Amino acid sequence: MKKQHEEENKINQIIKIFFDDDDQIELEILQKKNLLKNHLFTKKKKGPPLEYKKPSWAQVNEDDADTMTLKKAKSLLNKLTVEKFDRLSDEFVGMEWNSEKLVAGAIDLIVDKAQRETHFVQIYAELCVKFAAVPLLSLGESNEKGSKQFRRMLLLRCQAEFERDPEILRNEIEQISDPEIKENRIAQIRSAILA
């Protein structure tokens, strides 16, 4: 800093020797303009932001723990195959099933997947057997015989599916105006009923 100040003083002395007073004033104006331009147009180094904020495209919704658990369960069900059954089913059953809402959500996921993917029905049935064998300690079940609560909830879900009113489905189909969407919905209902 001191060297820079000394150099500026030397330059000013040399300028005074070669220029008269009028030229000196013009030169000072030019110097001030150049300093202003340099100040305005040079990029300033920015330090790290005080608080990091992800851009809007990279932000993840902050879902509650139940939603995240069900998302992970759905992910595991999507990866489930005969070869990976032991590892993934152990991971699925070992997840935190700490509320009836979560268990009901897991049952809905399993039943929906079994209805849509009829070629994997046996795998989903084995998964239900494995799930029923593990007691849900966080829901107050004892460690003796497995999960009675899971079996009861699965039975109620299957019974509700079986007793579903066909009139409601007909009304739903009749309200669809697009023939392609209507055909897809009819195919989904047929495969669910046949499964």
PDB file of N, CA and C in Angstrom, residues 80-124:
ATOM      1  N   LEU A  80     -38.134 -54.574  -6.266  1.00  0.00           N
ATOM      2  CA  LEU A  80     -38.329 -55.947  -5.809  1.00  0.00           C
ATOM      3  C   LEU A  80     -38.419 -56.926  -6.984  1.00  0.00           C
ATOM      4  N   THR A  81     -37.551 -57.918  -6.981  1.00  0.00           N
ATOM      5  CA  THR A  81     -37.575 -59.017  -7.961  1.00  0.00           C
ATOM      6  C   THR A  81     -37.324 -60.313  -7.208  1.00  0.00           C
ATOM      7  N   VAL A  82     -37.423 -61.424  -7.925  1.00  0.00           N
ATOM      8  CA  VAL A  82     -37.196 -62.734  -7.307  1.00  0.00           C
ATOM      9  C   VAL A  82     -35.765 -62.828  -6.782  1.00  0.00           C
ATOM     10  N   GLU A  83     -34.811 -62.346  -7.560  1.00  0.00           N
ATOM     11  CA  GLU A  83     -33.409 -62.439  -7.175  1.00  0.00           C
ATOM     12  C   GLU A  83     -33.075 -61.567  -5.967  1.00  0.00           C
ATOM     13  N   LYS A  84     -33.711 -60.408  -5.862  1.00  0.00           N
ATOM     14  CA  LYS A  84     -33.409 -59.461  -4.791  1.00  0.00           C
ATOM     15  C   LYS A  84     -34.391 -59.551  -3.628  1.00  0.00           C
ATOM     16  N   PHE A  85     -35.275 -60.545  -3.635  1.00  0.00           N
ATOM     17  CA  PHE A  85     -36.358 -60.593  -2.664  1.00  0.00           C
ATOM     18  C   PHE A  85     -35.862 -60.619  -1.219  1.00  0.00           C
ATOM     19  N   ASP A  86     -34.916 -61.480  -0.899  1.00  0.00           N
ATOM     20  CA  ASP A  86     -34.470 -61.626   0.491  1.00  0.00           C
ATOM     21  C   ASP A  86     -33.925 -60.313   1.046  1.00  0.00           C
ATOM     22  N   ARG A  87     -33.026 -59.702   0.320  1.00  0.00           N
ATOM     23  CA  ARG A  87     -32.394 -58.471   0.794  1.00  0.00           C
ATOM     24  C   ARG A  87     -33.402 -57.326   0.895  1.00  0.00           C
ATOM     25  N   LEU A  88     -34.198 -57.106  -0.167  1.00  0.00           N
ATOM     26  CA  LEU A  88     -35.121 -55.976  -0.175  1.00  0.00           C
ATOM     27  C   LEU A  88     -36.311 -56.182   0.756  1.00  0.00           C
ATOM     28  N   SER A  89     -36.773 -57.430   0.885  1.00  0.00           N
ATOM     29  CA  SER A  89     -37.897 -57.666   1.800  1.00  0.00           C
ATOM     30  C   SER A  89     -37.463 -57.478   3.255  1.00  0.00           C
ATOM     31  N   ASP A  90     -36.228 -57.880   3.575  1.00  0.00           N
ATOM     32  CA  ASP A  90     -35.713 -57.629   4.927  1.00  0.00           C
ATOM     33  C   ASP A  90     -35.629 -56.125   5.203  1.00  0.00           C
ATOM     34  N   GLU A  91     -35.178 -55.378   4.212  1.00  0.00           N
ATOM     35  CA  GLU A  91     -35.087 -53.931   4.372  1.00  0.00           C
ATOM     36  C   GLU A  91     -36.484 -53.308   4.501  1.00  0.00           C
ATOM     37  N   PHE A  92     -37.442 -53.813   3.714  1.00  0.00           N
ATOM     38  CA  PHE A  92     -38.816 -53.299   3.761  1.00  0.00           C
ATOM     39  C   PHE A  92     -39.444 -53.574   5.128  1.00  0.00           C
ATOM     40  N   VAL A  93     -39.329 -54.794   5.605  1.00  0.00           N
ATOM     41  CA  VAL A  93     -39.931 -55.172   6.886  1.00  0.00           C
ATOM     42  C   VAL A  93     -39.220 -54.463   8.041  1.00  0.00           C
ATOM     43  N   GLY A  94     -37.930 -54.198   7.905  1.00  0.00           N
ATOM     44  CA  GLY A  94     -37.152 -53.576   8.965  1.00  0.00           C
ATOM     45  C   GLY A  94     -37.313 -52.066   9.080  1.00  0.00           C
ATOM     46  N   MET A  95     -38.089 -51.466   8.193  1.00  0.00           N
ATOM     47  CA  MET A  95     -38.290 -50.013   8.253  1.00  0.00           C
ATOM     48  C   MET A  95     -39.096 -49.641   9.495  1.00  0.00           C
ATOM     49  N   GLU A  96     -39.132 -48.343   9.811  1.00  0.00           N
ATOM     50  CA  GLU A  96     -39.865 -47.838  10.976  1.00  0.00           C
ATOM     51  C   GLU A  96     -41.353 -47.788  10.674  1.00  0.00           C
ATOM     52  N   TRP A  97     -42.098 -48.796  11.075  1.00  0.00           N
ATOM     53  CA  TRP A  97     -43.549 -48.815  10.920  1.00  0.00           C
ATOM     54  C   TRP A  97     -44.135 -48.489  12.284  1.00  0.00           C
ATOM     55  N   ASN A  98     -44.125 -47.192  12.628  1.00  0.00           N
ATOM     56  CA  ASN A  98     -44.464 -46.785  13.989  1.00  0.00           C
ATOM     57  C   ASN A  98     -45.867 -46.210  14.150  1.00  0.00           C
ATOM     58  N   SER A  99     -46.706 -46.319  13.132  1.00  0.00           N
ATOM     59  CA  SER A  99     -48.090 -45.857  13.288  1.00  0.00           C
ATOM     60  C   SER A  99     -49.004 -46.696  12.392  1.00  0.00           C
ATOM     61  N   GLU A 100     -50.262 -46.736  12.760  1.00  0.00           N
ATOM     62  CA  GLU A 100     -51.226 -47.483  11.941  1.00  0.00           C
ATOM     63  C   GLU A 100     -51.356 -46.867  10.565  1.00  0.00           C
ATOM     64  N   LYS A 101     -51.222 -45.560  10.491  1.00  0.00           N
ATOM     65  CA  LYS A 101     -51.296 -44.866   9.209  1.00  0.00           C
ATOM     66  C   LYS A 101     -50.194 -45.351   8.266  1.00  0.00           C
ATOM     67  N   LEU A 102     -48.997 -45.523   8.804  1.00  0.00           N
ATOM     68  CA  LEU A 102     -47.882 -46.011   7.989  1.00  0.00           C
ATOM     69  C   LEU A 102     -48.110 -47.451   7.540  1.00  0.00           C
ATOM     70  N   VAL A 103     -48.578 -48.287   8.447  1.00  0.00           N
ATOM     71  CA  VAL A 103     -48.837 -49.692   8.092  1.00  0.00           C
ATOM     72  C   VAL A 103     -49.930 -49.761   7.035  1.00  0.00           C
ATOM     73  N   ALA A 104     -50.986 -48.955   7.188  1.00  0.00           N
ATOM     74  CA  ALA A 104     -52.056 -48.919   6.182  1.00  0.00           C
ATOM     75  C   ALA A 104     -51.514 -48.432   4.842  1.00  0.00           C
ATOM     76  N   GLY A 105     -50.613 -47.457   4.876  1.00  0.00           N
ATOM     77  CA  GLY A 105     -49.981 -46.990   3.640  1.00  0.00           C
ATOM     78  C   GLY A 105     -49.153 -48.071   2.976  1.00  0.00           C
ATOM     79  N   ALA A 106     -48.417 -48.846   3.779  1.00  0.00           N
ATOM     80  CA  ALA A 106     -47.622 -49.951   3.240  1.00  0.00           C
ATOM     81  C   ALA A 106     -48.525 -51.014   2.615  1.00  0.00           C
ATOM     82  N   ILE A 107     -49.636 -51.306   3.277  1.00  0.00           N
ATOM     83  CA  ILE A 107     -50.582 -52.295   2.747  1.00  0.00           C
ATOM     84  C   ILE A 107     -51.163 -51.791   1.426  1.00  0.00           C
ATOM     85  N   ASP A 108     -51.524 -50.519   1.361  1.00  0.00           N
ATOM     86  CA  ASP A 108     -52.042 -49.952   0.114  1.00  0.00           C
ATOM     87  C   ASP A 108     -51.017 -50.073  -1.015  1.00  0.00           C
ATOM     88  N   LEU A 109     -49.764 -49.783  -0.697  1.00  0.00           N
ATOM     89  CA  LEU A 109     -48.714 -49.896  -1.711  1.00  0.00           C
ATOM     90  C   LEU A 109     -48.583 -51.329  -2.217  1.00  0.00           C
ATOM     91  N   ILE A 110     -48.571 -52.282  -1.288  1.00  0.00           N
ATOM     92  CA  ILE A 110     -48.400 -53.686  -1.670  1.00  0.00           C
ATOM     93  C   ILE A 110     -49.590 -54.162  -2.507  1.00  0.00           C
ATOM     94  N   VAL A 111     -50.816 -53.859  -2.072  1.00  0.00           N
ATOM     95  CA  VAL A 111     -52.011 -54.306  -2.803  1.00  0.00           C
ATOM     96  C   VAL A 111     -52.068 -53.664  -4.186  1.00  0.00           C
ATOM     97  N   ASP A 112     -51.780 -52.357  -4.270  1.00  0.00           N
ATOM     98  CA  ASP A 112     -51.792 -51.689  -5.568  1.00  0.00           C
ATOM     99  C   ASP A 112     -50.760 -52.287  -6.515  1.00  0.00           C
ATOM    100  N   LYS A 113     -49.559 -52.548  -6.006  1.00  0.00           N
ATOM    101  CA  LYS A 113     -48.518 -53.144  -6.846  1.00  0.00           C
ATOM    102  C   LYS A 113     -48.917 -54.547  -7.288  1.00  0.00           C
ATOM    103  N   ALA A 114     -49.530 -55.313  -6.395  1.00  0.00           N
ATOM    104  CA  ALA A 114     -49.953 -56.676  -6.746  1.00  0.00           C
ATOM    105  C   ALA A 114     -51.047 -56.642  -7.809  1.00  0.00           C
ATOM    106  N   GLN A 115     -51.930 -55.651  -7.743  1.00  0.00           N
ATOM    107  CA  GLN A 115     -52.994 -55.550  -8.742  1.00  0.00           C
ATOM    108  C   GLN A 115     -52.463 -55.092 -10.094  1.00  0.00           C
ATOM    109  N   ARG A 116     -51.495 -54.231 -10.089  1.00  0.00           N
ATOM    110  CA  ARG A 116     -50.959 -53.715 -11.346  1.00  0.00           C
ATOM    111  C   ARG A 116     -49.951 -54.666 -11.986  1.00  0.00           C
ATOM    112  N   GLU A 117     -49.205 -55.355 -11.181  1.00  0.00           N
ATOM    113  CA  GLU A 117     -48.144 -56.244 -11.685  1.00  0.00           C
ATOM    114  C   GLU A 117     -48.497 -57.674 -11.314  1.00  0.00           C
ATOM    115  N   THR A 118     -49.413 -58.264 -12.064  1.00  0.00           N
ATOM    116  CA  THR A 118     -49.918 -59.595 -11.721  1.00  0.00           C
ATOM    117  C   THR A 118     -48.849 -60.673 -11.842  1.00  0.00           C
ATOM    118  N   HIS A 119     -47.818 -60.436 -12.624  1.00  0.00           N
ATOM    119  CA  HIS A 119     -46.744 -61.435 -12.749  1.00  0.00           C
ATOM    120  C   HIS A 119     -45.871 -61.498 -11.497  1.00  0.00           C
ATOM    121  N   PHE A 120     -45.979 -60.511 -10.582  1.00  0.00           N
ATOM    122  CA  PHE A 120     -45.227 -60.516  -9.334  1.00  0.00           C
ATOM    123  C   PHE A 120     -46.111 -60.769  -8.116  1.00  0.00           C
ATOM    124  N   VAL A 121     -47.314 -61.257  -8.317  1.00  0.00           N
ATOM    125  CA  VAL A 121     -48.251 -61.459  -7.205  1.00  0.00           C
ATOM    126  C   VAL A 121     -47.655 -62.371  -6.139  1.00  0.00           C
ATOM    127  N   GLN A 122     -46.970 -63.421  -6.560  1.00  0.00           N
ATOM    128  CA  GLN A 122     -46.384 -64.356  -5.604  1.00  0.00           C
ATOM    129  C   GLN A 122     -45.355 -63.657  -4.715  1.00  0.00           C
ATOM    130  N   ILE A 123     -44.566 -62.774  -5.282  1.00  0.00           N
ATOM    131  CA  ILE A 123     -43.558 -62.057  -4.499  1.00  0.00           C
ATOM    132  C   ILE A 123     -44.240 -61.157  -3.461  1.00  0.00           C
ATOM    133  N   TYR A 124     -45.311 -60.454  -3.878  1.00  0.00           N
ATOM    134  CA  TYR A 124     -46.003 -59.567  -2.941  1.00  0.00           C
ATOM    135  C   TYR A 124     -46.718 -60.372  -1.849  1.00  0.00           C
TER     136      TYR A 124
END
